[in-house]
Amino acid sequence: MLSPAEFVNFYAQVGAKKCANSAEKLYLSALLAGFYIASGAVVANTAGHLLTNAGLSRVLCGLLFPFGLIMVIVTGAELFTGNCLITISLLEKKAALAGMVRNLVIVYIGNLLGAVMLASAIVYCGQLDLSGGALAVHTIRTAAAKCAIPFGKAVVLGILCNVLVCAGVMCSLCGKGLAGRAIGAFVPVSFFVIGGFEHCVANMYYIPAGLMAAGVPRYAQLAAEAGVDLAVLSLGGFFANLLPVTIGNIIGGCGFGALIWSCHRTK
């Protein structure tokens, strides 16, 4: 595997290439990454939707969700949160700030559309009918809970999340074989899921899926009967979650990249 110092030199080149990629390539790769992360959310939701023990549910989700990031890394897709590591390329003077911002903006939009497209497919093809609609209720409850997170708490949870996601990207890229790369990505991401931290791209699936499900009368009725507060679930609530979580993810990811660079730069 690569040493941390070797990783800094390696990622400086990777980040520079990411900044130089065409907008079309970035956008399409970001669509794919949004789909992969949303797929991890779909599987985690489906597997845990009937569990009433919160700790057990988080552990199960933590064992399943990380495969989304593994697919992102193996296929070379573009993920907004992981791309915060381009900070390393910036500090190594291999990339410009404008190039990094361009990359993050295009990738963010692509991730959002990829995740929302999968949410639409899941809701409107009837996948949430599982267990008599219990999966729909769980999806709506999860989305409502995320919309209700206070701004400051969402920022902090976003910071903690992306420190671990970027650690997962680093550990994965340090591996020189498929197994090492998979394990490197798996463990830190599993930690953030079990810890209950907030990932903006994952929320691009969770909240829109809940919003769309709440727009289906049968699902909304089941959720109301289950005691879910539908009042907090709205488009405004979605952006009220996405803004602070995105800010936190940027701080955590860029801060982690800067810290790794400061500790292991070779010049």
PDB file of C-alpha atoms in Angstrom:
ATOM      1  CA  MET A   1       0.000   0.000   0.000  1.00  0.00           C
ATOM      2  CA  LEU A   2       1.006   3.615  -0.378  1.00  0.00           C
ATOM      3  CA  SER A   3       2.412   5.428   2.642  1.00  0.00           C
ATOM      4  CA  PRO A   4       0.629   8.653   3.682  1.00  0.00           C
ATOM      5  CA  ALA A   5       3.421  10.715   2.083  1.00  0.00           C
ATOM      6  CA  GLU A   6       3.136   8.713  -1.130  1.00  0.00           C
ATOM      7  CA  PHE A   7      -0.618   9.206  -1.028  1.00  0.00           C
ATOM      8  CA  VAL A   8      -0.214  12.997  -0.838  1.00  0.00           C
ATOM      9  CA  ASN A   9       1.977  12.980  -3.949  1.00  0.00           C
ATOM     10  CA  PHE A  10      -0.346  10.537  -5.715  1.00  0.00           C
ATOM     11  CA  TYR A  11      -3.553  12.405  -4.917  1.00  0.00           C
ATOM     12  CA  ALA A  12      -2.047  15.748  -5.908  1.00  0.00           C
ATOM     13  CA  GLN A  13      -1.911  14.375  -9.461  1.00  0.00           C
ATOM     14  CA  VAL A  14      -5.362  12.734  -9.190  1.00  0.00           C
ATOM     15  CA  GLY A  15      -6.961  15.973  -8.028  1.00  0.00           C
ATOM     16  CA  ALA A  16      -5.269  17.944 -10.809  1.00  0.00           C
ATOM     17  CA  LYS A  17      -6.708  15.520 -13.365  1.00  0.00           C
ATOM     18  CA  LYS A  18     -10.163  15.824 -11.806  1.00  0.00           C
ATOM     19  CA  CYS A  19      -9.998  19.604 -12.184  1.00  0.00           C
ATOM     20  CA  ALA A  20      -8.920  19.291 -15.822  1.00  0.00           C
ATOM     21  CA  ASN A  21     -11.697  16.888 -16.853  1.00  0.00           C
ATOM     22  CA  SER A  22     -14.377  18.169 -19.208  1.00  0.00           C
ATOM     23  CA  ALA A  23     -17.701  19.301 -17.742  1.00  0.00           C
ATOM     24  CA  GLU A  24     -19.484  16.502 -19.619  1.00  0.00           C
ATOM     25  CA  LYS A  25     -17.223  13.798 -18.194  1.00  0.00           C
ATOM     26  CA  LEU A  26     -17.514  15.206 -14.675  1.00  0.00           C
ATOM     27  CA  TYR A  27     -21.291  15.438 -14.915  1.00  0.00           C
ATOM     28  CA  LEU A  28     -21.792  11.894 -16.211  1.00  0.00           C
ATOM     29  CA  SER A  29     -19.354  10.437 -13.666  1.00  0.00           C
ATOM     30  CA  ALA A  30     -21.151  12.373 -10.931  1.00  0.00           C
ATOM     31  CA  LEU A  31     -24.535  11.020 -12.038  1.00  0.00           C
ATOM     32  CA  LEU A  32     -23.107   7.535 -11.615  1.00  0.00           C
ATOM     33  CA  ALA A  33     -21.708   8.307  -8.167  1.00  0.00           C
ATOM     34  CA  GLY A  34     -25.030   9.788  -7.033  1.00  0.00           C
ATOM     35  CA  PHE A  35     -26.731   6.584  -8.180  1.00  0.00           C
ATOM     36  CA  TYR A  36     -24.212   4.386  -6.333  1.00  0.00           C
ATOM     37  CA  ILE A  37     -24.485   6.273  -3.036  1.00  0.00           C
ATOM     38  CA  ALA A  38     -28.281   6.301  -3.352  1.00  0.00           C
ATOM     39  CA  SER A  39     -28.156   2.551  -4.018  1.00  0.00           C
ATOM     40  CA  GLY A  40     -26.361   2.094  -0.707  1.00  0.00           C
ATOM     41  CA  ALA A  41     -29.127   4.094   0.961  1.00  0.00           C
ATOM     42  CA  VAL A  42     -31.821   1.998  -0.747  1.00  0.00           C
ATOM     43  CA  VAL A  43     -30.264  -1.254   0.455  1.00  0.00           C
ATOM     44  CA  ALA A  44     -29.695   0.048   3.992  1.00  0.00           C
ATOM     45  CA  ASN A  45     -33.289   1.326   4.208  1.00  0.00           C
ATOM     46  CA  THR A  46     -34.748  -1.895   2.866  1.00  0.00           C
ATOM     47  CA  ALA A  47     -32.725  -4.148   5.147  1.00  0.00           C
ATOM     48  CA  GLY A  48     -33.481  -2.188   8.315  1.00  0.00           C
ATOM     49  CA  HIS A  49     -37.018  -0.938   7.787  1.00  0.00           C
ATOM     50  CA  LEU A  50     -38.644  -3.373  10.252  1.00  0.00           C
ATOM     51  CA  LEU A  51     -36.013  -3.167  13.006  1.00  0.00           C
ATOM     52  CA  THR A  52     -37.162  -1.346  16.135  1.00  0.00           C
ATOM     53  CA  ASN A  53     -33.789  -1.468  17.915  1.00  0.00           C
ATOM     54  CA  ALA A  54     -32.014   1.728  16.836  1.00  0.00           C
ATOM     55  CA  GLY A  55     -28.529   0.431  17.585  1.00  0.00           C
ATOM     56  CA  LEU A  56     -29.032  -2.795  15.673  1.00  0.00           C
ATOM     57  CA  SER A  57     -30.546  -0.891  12.750  1.00  0.00           C
ATOM     58  CA  ARG A  58     -27.520   1.412  12.547  1.00  0.00           C
ATOM     59  CA  VAL A  59     -25.100  -1.502  12.656  1.00  0.00           C
ATOM     60  CA  LEU A  60     -26.936  -3.278   9.846  1.00  0.00           C
ATOM     61  CA  CYS A  61     -27.017  -0.099   7.751  1.00  0.00           C
ATOM     62  CA  GLY A  62     -23.344   0.461   8.510  1.00  0.00           C
ATOM     63  CA  LEU A  63     -22.508  -2.975   7.103  1.00  0.00           C
ATOM     64  CA  LEU A  64     -24.393  -2.358   3.843  1.00  0.00           C
ATOM     65  CA  PHE A  65     -24.173   1.341   2.945  1.00  0.00           C
ATOM     66  CA  PRO A  66     -20.357   1.464   2.399  1.00  0.00           C
ATOM     67  CA  PHE A  67     -20.579  -0.656  -0.739  1.00  0.00           C
ATOM     68  CA  GLY A  68     -21.861   2.473  -2.479  1.00  0.00           C
ATOM     69  CA  LEU A  69     -18.515   4.235  -1.923  1.00  0.00           C
ATOM     70  CA  ILE A  70     -16.610   1.108  -2.935  1.00  0.00           C
ATOM     71  CA  MET A  71     -18.427   1.142  -6.290  1.00  0.00           C
ATOM     72  CA  VAL A  72     -17.703   4.860  -6.679  1.00  0.00           C
ATOM     73  CA  ILE A  73     -13.967   4.327  -6.214  1.00  0.00           C
ATOM     74  CA  VAL A  74     -13.648   1.154  -8.289  1.00  0.00           C
ATOM     75  CA  THR A  75     -15.562   2.640 -11.245  1.00  0.00           C
ATOM     76  CA  GLY A  76     -13.808   6.021 -11.084  1.00  0.00           C
ATOM     77  CA  ALA A  77     -17.040   7.950 -10.505  1.00  0.00           C
ATOM     78  CA  GLU A  78     -17.026  11.501  -9.148  1.00  0.00           C
ATOM     79  CA  LEU A  79     -18.318  12.061  -5.608  1.00  0.00           C
ATOM     80  CA  PHE A  80     -18.659  15.557  -4.170  1.00  0.00           C
ATOM     81  CA  THR A  81     -17.657  14.654  -0.636  1.00  0.00           C
ATOM     82  CA  GLY A  82     -14.585  12.656  -1.652  1.00  0.00           C
ATOM     83  CA  ASN A  83     -13.514  15.372  -4.075  1.00  0.00           C
ATOM     84  CA  CYS A  84     -12.999  17.745  -1.166  1.00  0.00           C
ATOM     85  CA  LEU A  85      -9.574  16.045  -1.058  1.00  0.00           C
ATOM     86  CA  ILE A  86      -8.652  18.149  -4.096  1.00  0.00           C
ATOM     87  CA  THR A  87      -7.510  20.516  -1.324  1.00  0.00           C
ATOM     88  CA  ILE A  88      -4.302  18.448  -1.420  1.00  0.00           C
ATOM     89  CA  SER A  89      -3.795  19.282  -5.112  1.00  0.00           C
ATOM     90  CA  LEU A  90      -4.480  22.934  -4.323  1.00  0.00           C
ATOM     91  CA  LEU A  91      -1.905  23.032  -1.524  1.00  0.00           C
ATOM     92  CA  GLU A  92       0.623  21.178  -3.704  1.00  0.00           C
ATOM     93  CA  LYS A  93       0.021  23.858  -6.378  1.00  0.00           C
ATOM     94  CA  LYS A  94      -1.070  21.218  -8.898  1.00  0.00           C
ATOM     95  CA  ALA A  95      -4.577  22.682  -9.213  1.00  0.00           C
ATOM     96  CA  ALA A  96      -6.142  26.140  -8.995  1.00  0.00           C
ATOM     97  CA  LEU A  97      -8.957  27.169  -6.661  1.00  0.00           C
ATOM     98  CA  ALA A  98     -11.185  27.976  -9.648  1.00  0.00           C
ATOM     99  CA  GLY A  99     -10.646  24.442 -10.986  1.00  0.00           C
ATOM    100  CA  MET A 100     -11.531  22.897  -7.641  1.00  0.00           C
ATOM    101  CA  VAL A 101     -14.693  24.998  -7.289  1.00  0.00           C
ATOM    102  CA  ARG A 102     -15.704  24.133 -10.870  1.00  0.00           C
ATOM    103  CA  ASN A 103     -15.253  20.440 -10.153  1.00  0.00           C
ATOM    104  CA  LEU A 104     -17.231  20.531  -6.918  1.00  0.00           C
ATOM    105  CA  VAL A 105     -20.136  22.502  -8.401  1.00  0.00           C
ATOM    106  CA  ILE A 106     -20.533  20.234 -11.451  1.00  0.00           C
ATOM    107  CA  VAL A 107     -20.131  17.073  -9.382  1.00  0.00           C
ATOM    108  CA  TYR A 108     -22.602  18.282  -6.745  1.00  0.00           C
ATOM    109  CA  ILE A 109     -25.271  18.847  -9.394  1.00  0.00           C
ATOM    110  CA  GLY A 110     -24.577  15.466 -10.986  1.00  0.00           C
ATOM    111  CA  ASN A 111     -24.686  13.666  -7.642  1.00  0.00           C
ATOM    112  CA  LEU A 112     -28.006  15.341  -6.836  1.00  0.00           C
ATOM    113  CA  LEU A 113     -29.636  14.350 -10.106  1.00  0.00           C
ATOM    114  CA  GLY A 114     -28.311  10.792  -9.936  1.00  0.00           C
ATOM    115  CA  ALA A 115     -29.666  10.307  -6.415  1.00  0.00           C
ATOM    116  CA  VAL A 116     -33.042  11.944  -7.175  1.00  0.00           C
ATOM    117  CA  MET A 117     -33.523   9.819 -10.300  1.00  0.00           C
ATOM    118  CA  LEU A 118     -33.059   6.645  -8.272  1.00  0.00           C
ATOM    119  CA  ALA A 119     -35.416   7.970  -5.575  1.00  0.00           C
ATOM    120  CA  SER A 120     -38.059   8.597  -8.247  1.00  0.00           C
ATOM    121  CA  ALA A 121     -37.659   5.096  -9.640  1.00  0.00           C
ATOM    122  CA  ILE A 122     -37.910   3.470  -6.219  1.00  0.00           C
ATOM    123  CA  VAL A 123     -40.999   5.412  -5.142  1.00  0.00           C
ATOM    124  CA  TYR A 124     -43.003   5.366  -8.350  1.00  0.00           C
ATOM    125  CA  CYS A 125     -42.333   1.767  -9.376  1.00  0.00           C
ATOM    126  CA  GLY A 126     -43.837   0.532  -6.101  1.00  0.00           C
ATOM    127  CA  GLN A 127     -40.706  -0.695  -4.339  1.00  0.00           C
ATOM    128  CA  LEU A 128     -41.869   0.943  -1.116  1.00  0.00           C
ATOM    129  CA  ASP A 129     -44.902  -1.379  -0.957  1.00  0.00           C
ATOM    130  CA  LEU A 130     -42.681  -3.913   0.836  1.00  0.00           C
ATOM    131  CA  SER A 131     -44.115  -5.194   4.142  1.00  0.00           C
ATOM    132  CA  GLY A 132     -47.512  -3.694   3.446  1.00  0.00           C
ATOM    133  CA  GLY A 133     -46.055  -0.218   2.967  1.00  0.00           C
ATOM    134  CA  ALA A 134     -43.839  -0.347   6.063  1.00  0.00           C
ATOM    135  CA  LEU A 135     -40.822   0.490   3.905  1.00  0.00           C
ATOM    136  CA  ALA A 136     -42.636   3.626   2.711  1.00  0.00           C
ATOM    137  CA  VAL A 137     -43.337   4.651   6.309  1.00  0.00           C
ATOM    138  CA  HIS A 138     -39.701   4.080   7.256  1.00  0.00           C
ATOM    139  CA  THR A 139     -38.542   6.121   4.254  1.00  0.00           C
ATOM    140  CA  ILE A 140     -40.846   9.014   5.158  1.00  0.00           C
ATOM    141  CA  ARG A 141     -39.879   8.864   8.839  1.00  0.00           C
ATOM    142  CA  THR A 142     -36.164   8.947   7.981  1.00  0.00           C
ATOM    143  CA  ALA A 143     -36.619  11.943   5.691  1.00  0.00           C
ATOM    144  CA  ALA A 144     -38.717  13.828   8.263  1.00  0.00           C
ATOM    145  CA  ALA A 145     -36.123  13.195  10.974  1.00  0.00           C
ATOM    146  CA  LYS A 146     -33.380  14.614   8.756  1.00  0.00           C
ATOM    147  CA  CYS A 147     -35.436  17.710   7.935  1.00  0.00           C
ATOM    148  CA  ALA A 148     -35.888  18.336  11.663  1.00  0.00           C
ATOM    149  CA  ILE A 149     -32.150  18.422  12.511  1.00  0.00           C
ATOM    150  CA  PRO A 150     -31.161  21.913  13.782  1.00  0.00           C
ATOM    151  CA  PHE A 151     -28.766  23.879  11.554  1.00  0.00           C
ATOM    152  CA  GLY A 152     -25.785  23.848  13.917  1.00  0.00           C
ATOM    153  CA  LYS A 153     -26.094  20.159  14.683  1.00  0.00           C
ATOM    154  CA  ALA A 154     -26.346  19.361  10.966  1.00  0.00           C
ATOM    155  CA  VAL A 155     -23.112  21.276  10.295  1.00  0.00           C
ATOM    156  CA  VAL A 156     -21.241  19.372  13.010  1.00  0.00           C
ATOM    157  CA  LEU A 157     -22.609  16.004  11.865  1.00  0.00           C
ATOM    158  CA  GLY A 158     -21.589  16.932   8.321  1.00  0.00           C
ATOM    159  CA  ILE A 159     -18.036  17.736   9.448  1.00  0.00           C
ATOM    160  CA  LEU A 160     -17.685  14.448  11.300  1.00  0.00           C
ATOM    161  CA  CYS A 161     -19.114  12.531   8.363  1.00  0.00           C
ATOM    162  CA  ASN A 162     -16.744  13.835   5.729  1.00  0.00           C
ATOM    163  CA  VAL A 163     -13.645  13.418   7.845  1.00  0.00           C
ATOM    164  CA  LEU A 164     -14.496   9.717   7.793  1.00  0.00           C
ATOM    165  CA  VAL A 165     -15.552   9.620   4.126  1.00  0.00           C
ATOM    166  CA  CYS A 166     -12.308  11.272   3.037  1.00  0.00           C
ATOM    167  CA  ALA A 167     -10.377   8.933   5.326  1.00  0.00           C
ATOM    168  CA  GLY A 168     -12.173   6.102   3.534  1.00  0.00           C
ATOM    169  CA  VAL A 169     -11.175   7.506   0.133  1.00  0.00           C
ATOM    170  CA  MET A 170      -7.579   7.880   1.315  1.00  0.00           C
ATOM    171  CA  CYS A 171      -7.406   4.376   2.796  1.00  0.00           C
ATOM    172  CA  SER A 172      -8.950   2.949  -0.356  1.00  0.00           C
ATOM    173  CA  LEU A 173      -6.615   4.734  -2.763  1.00  0.00           C
ATOM    174  CA  CYS A 174      -3.612   3.680  -0.669  1.00  0.00           C
ATOM    175  CA  GLY A 175      -4.470   0.064  -1.479  1.00  0.00           C
ATOM    176  CA  LYS A 176      -2.906  -1.505  -4.558  1.00  0.00           C
ATOM    177  CA  GLY A 177      -5.392  -4.368  -4.923  1.00  0.00           C
ATOM    178  CA  LEU A 178      -9.174  -4.628  -5.108  1.00  0.00           C
ATOM    179  CA  ALA A 179      -9.544  -6.228  -1.671  1.00  0.00           C
ATOM    180  CA  GLY A 180      -7.393  -3.562  -0.006  1.00  0.00           C
ATOM    181  CA  ARG A 181      -9.263  -0.776  -1.719  1.00  0.00           C
ATOM    182  CA  ALA A 182     -12.631  -2.219  -0.725  1.00  0.00           C
ATOM    183  CA  ILE A 183     -11.659  -2.708   2.923  1.00  0.00           C
ATOM    184  CA  GLY A 184     -10.089   0.758   3.059  1.00  0.00           C
ATOM    185  CA  ALA A 185     -13.334   2.376   1.932  1.00  0.00           C
ATOM    186  CA  PHE A 186     -15.587   0.107   3.964  1.00  0.00           C
ATOM    187  CA  VAL A 187     -14.457   0.681   7.544  1.00  0.00           C
ATOM    188  CA  PRO A 188     -14.515   4.521   7.823  1.00  0.00           C
ATOM    189  CA  VAL A 189     -17.836   4.787   5.973  1.00  0.00           C
ATOM    190  CA  SER A 190     -19.312   2.081   8.177  1.00  0.00           C
ATOM    191  CA  PHE A 191     -18.225   4.150  11.173  1.00  0.00           C
ATOM    192  CA  PHE A 192     -19.980   7.311   9.931  1.00  0.00           C
ATOM    193  CA  VAL A 193     -23.224   5.444   9.284  1.00  0.00           C
ATOM    194  CA  ILE A 194     -23.239   3.747  12.675  1.00  0.00           C
ATOM    195  CA  GLY A 195     -22.301   7.049  14.319  1.00  0.00           C
ATOM    196  CA  GLY A 196     -25.333   8.728  12.737  1.00  0.00           C
ATOM    197  CA  PHE A 197     -23.394  11.438  10.893  1.00  0.00           C
ATOM    198  CA  GLU A 198     -24.796  13.358   7.917  1.00  0.00           C
ATOM    199  CA  HIS A 199     -23.712  12.924   4.279  1.00  0.00           C
ATOM    200  CA  CYS A 200     -25.123  15.404   1.765  1.00  0.00           C
ATOM    201  CA  VAL A 201     -25.162  12.980  -1.192  1.00  0.00           C
ATOM    202  CA  ALA A 202     -26.871  10.254   0.838  1.00  0.00           C
ATOM    203  CA  ASN A 203     -29.452  12.850   1.903  1.00  0.00           C
ATOM    204  CA  MET A 204     -30.014  13.647  -1.764  1.00  0.00           C
ATOM    205  CA  TYR A 205     -31.673  10.233  -1.831  1.00  0.00           C
ATOM    206  CA  TYR A 206     -33.165   9.939   1.662  1.00  0.00           C
ATOM    207  CA  ILE A 207     -35.102  13.215   1.735  1.00  0.00           C
ATOM    208  CA  PRO A 208     -36.399  13.307  -1.874  1.00  0.00           C
ATOM    209  CA  ALA A 209     -37.487   9.667  -1.519  1.00  0.00           C
ATOM    210  CA  GLY A 210     -39.394  10.598   1.633  1.00  0.00           C
ATOM    211  CA  LEU A 211     -40.891  13.673  -0.028  1.00  0.00           C
ATOM    212  CA  MET A 212     -42.066  11.699  -3.040  1.00  0.00           C
ATOM    213  CA  ALA A 213     -43.414   8.886  -0.856  1.00  0.00           C
ATOM    214  CA  ALA A 214     -45.353  11.413   1.237  1.00  0.00           C
ATOM    215  CA  GLY A 215     -46.932  12.615  -2.002  1.00  0.00           C
ATOM    216  CA  VAL A 216     -48.490   9.194  -2.539  1.00  0.00           C
ATOM    217  CA  PRO A 217     -51.832   9.273  -0.610  1.00  0.00           C
ATOM    218  CA  ARG A 218     -51.625   5.670   0.626  1.00  0.00           C
ATOM    219  CA  TYR A 219     -48.081   6.097   1.907  1.00  0.00           C
ATOM    220  CA  ALA A 220     -48.913   9.444   3.524  1.00  0.00           C
ATOM    221  CA  GLN A 221     -51.884   7.898   5.309  1.00  0.00           C
ATOM    222  CA  LEU A 222     -49.795   4.994   6.606  1.00  0.00           C
ATOM    223  CA  ALA A 223     -47.124   7.412   7.814  1.00  0.00           C
ATOM    224  CA  ALA A 224     -49.667   9.631   9.580  1.00  0.00           C
ATOM    225  CA  GLU A 225     -51.189   6.579  11.269  1.00  0.00           C
ATOM    226  CA  ALA A 226     -47.696   5.596  12.410  1.00  0.00           C
ATOM    227  CA  GLY A 227     -47.255   9.006  14.065  1.00  0.00           C
ATOM    228  CA  VAL A 228     -44.783  10.528  11.593  1.00  0.00           C
ATOM    229  CA  ASP A 229     -44.772  14.343  11.658  1.00  0.00           C
ATOM    230  CA  LEU A 230     -45.342  15.190   8.014  1.00  0.00           C
ATOM    231  CA  ALA A 231     -45.323  18.938   8.694  1.00  0.00           C
ATOM    232  CA  VAL A 232     -41.513  19.101   8.766  1.00  0.00           C
ATOM    233  CA  LEU A 233     -41.185  17.185   5.503  1.00  0.00           C
ATOM    234  CA  SER A 234     -41.120  19.717   2.674  1.00  0.00           C
ATOM    235  CA  LEU A 235     -38.911  21.030  -0.099  1.00  0.00           C
ATOM    236  CA  GLY A 236     -37.878  23.802   2.262  1.00  0.00           C
ATOM    237  CA  GLY A 237     -36.976  21.206   4.876  1.00  0.00           C
ATOM    238  CA  PHE A 238     -34.860  19.407   2.276  1.00  0.00           C
ATOM    239  CA  PHE A 239     -32.785  22.511   1.571  1.00  0.00           C
ATOM    240  CA  ALA A 240     -32.687  23.368   5.291  1.00  0.00           C
ATOM    241  CA  ASN A 241     -30.917  20.037   5.777  1.00  0.00           C
ATOM    242  CA  LEU A 242     -28.818  20.019   2.617  1.00  0.00           C
ATOM    243  CA  LEU A 243     -27.286  23.474   3.178  1.00  0.00           C
ATOM    244  CA  PRO A 244     -25.765  22.905   6.648  1.00  0.00           C
ATOM    245  CA  VAL A 245     -24.795  19.305   5.884  1.00  0.00           C
ATOM    246  CA  THR A 246     -23.029  20.424   2.692  1.00  0.00           C
ATOM    247  CA  ILE A 247     -21.221  23.181   4.594  1.00  0.00           C
ATOM    248  CA  GLY A 248     -20.159  20.660   7.217  1.00  0.00           C
ATOM    249  CA  ASN A 249     -19.036  18.153   4.584  1.00  0.00           C
ATOM    250  CA  ILE A 250     -16.900  20.809   2.883  1.00  0.00           C
ATOM    251  CA  ILE A 251     -15.298  21.857   6.174  1.00  0.00           C
ATOM    252  CA  GLY A 252     -14.656  18.266   7.229  1.00  0.00           C
ATOM    253  CA  GLY A 253     -13.349  17.082   3.855  1.00  0.00           C
ATOM    254  CA  CYS A 254     -11.189  20.093   3.037  1.00  0.00           C
ATOM    255  CA  GLY A 255      -9.944  20.223   6.617  1.00  0.00           C
ATOM    256  CA  PHE A 256      -8.986  16.545   6.512  1.00  0.00           C
ATOM    257  CA  GLY A 257      -7.175  17.031   3.198  1.00  0.00           C
ATOM    258  CA  ALA A 258      -5.265  20.039   4.561  1.00  0.00           C
ATOM    259  CA  LEU A 259      -4.345  18.142   7.736  1.00  0.00           C
ATOM    260  CA  ILE A 260      -3.043  15.109   5.825  1.00  0.00           C
ATOM    261  CA  TRP A 261      -1.058  17.413   3.538  1.00  0.00           C
ATOM    262  CA  SER A 262       0.411  19.323   6.504  1.00  0.00           C
ATOM    263  CA  CYS A 263       1.443  16.101   8.247  1.00  0.00           C
ATOM    264  CA  HIS A 264       2.873  14.239   5.252  1.00  0.00           C
ATOM    265  CA  ARG A 265       3.993  16.720   2.598  1.00  0.00           C
ATOM    266  CA  THR A 266       7.468  15.954   1.299  1.00  0.00           C
ATOM    267  CA  LYS A 267       8.591  19.486   0.423  1.00  0.00           C
TER     268      LYS A 267
END
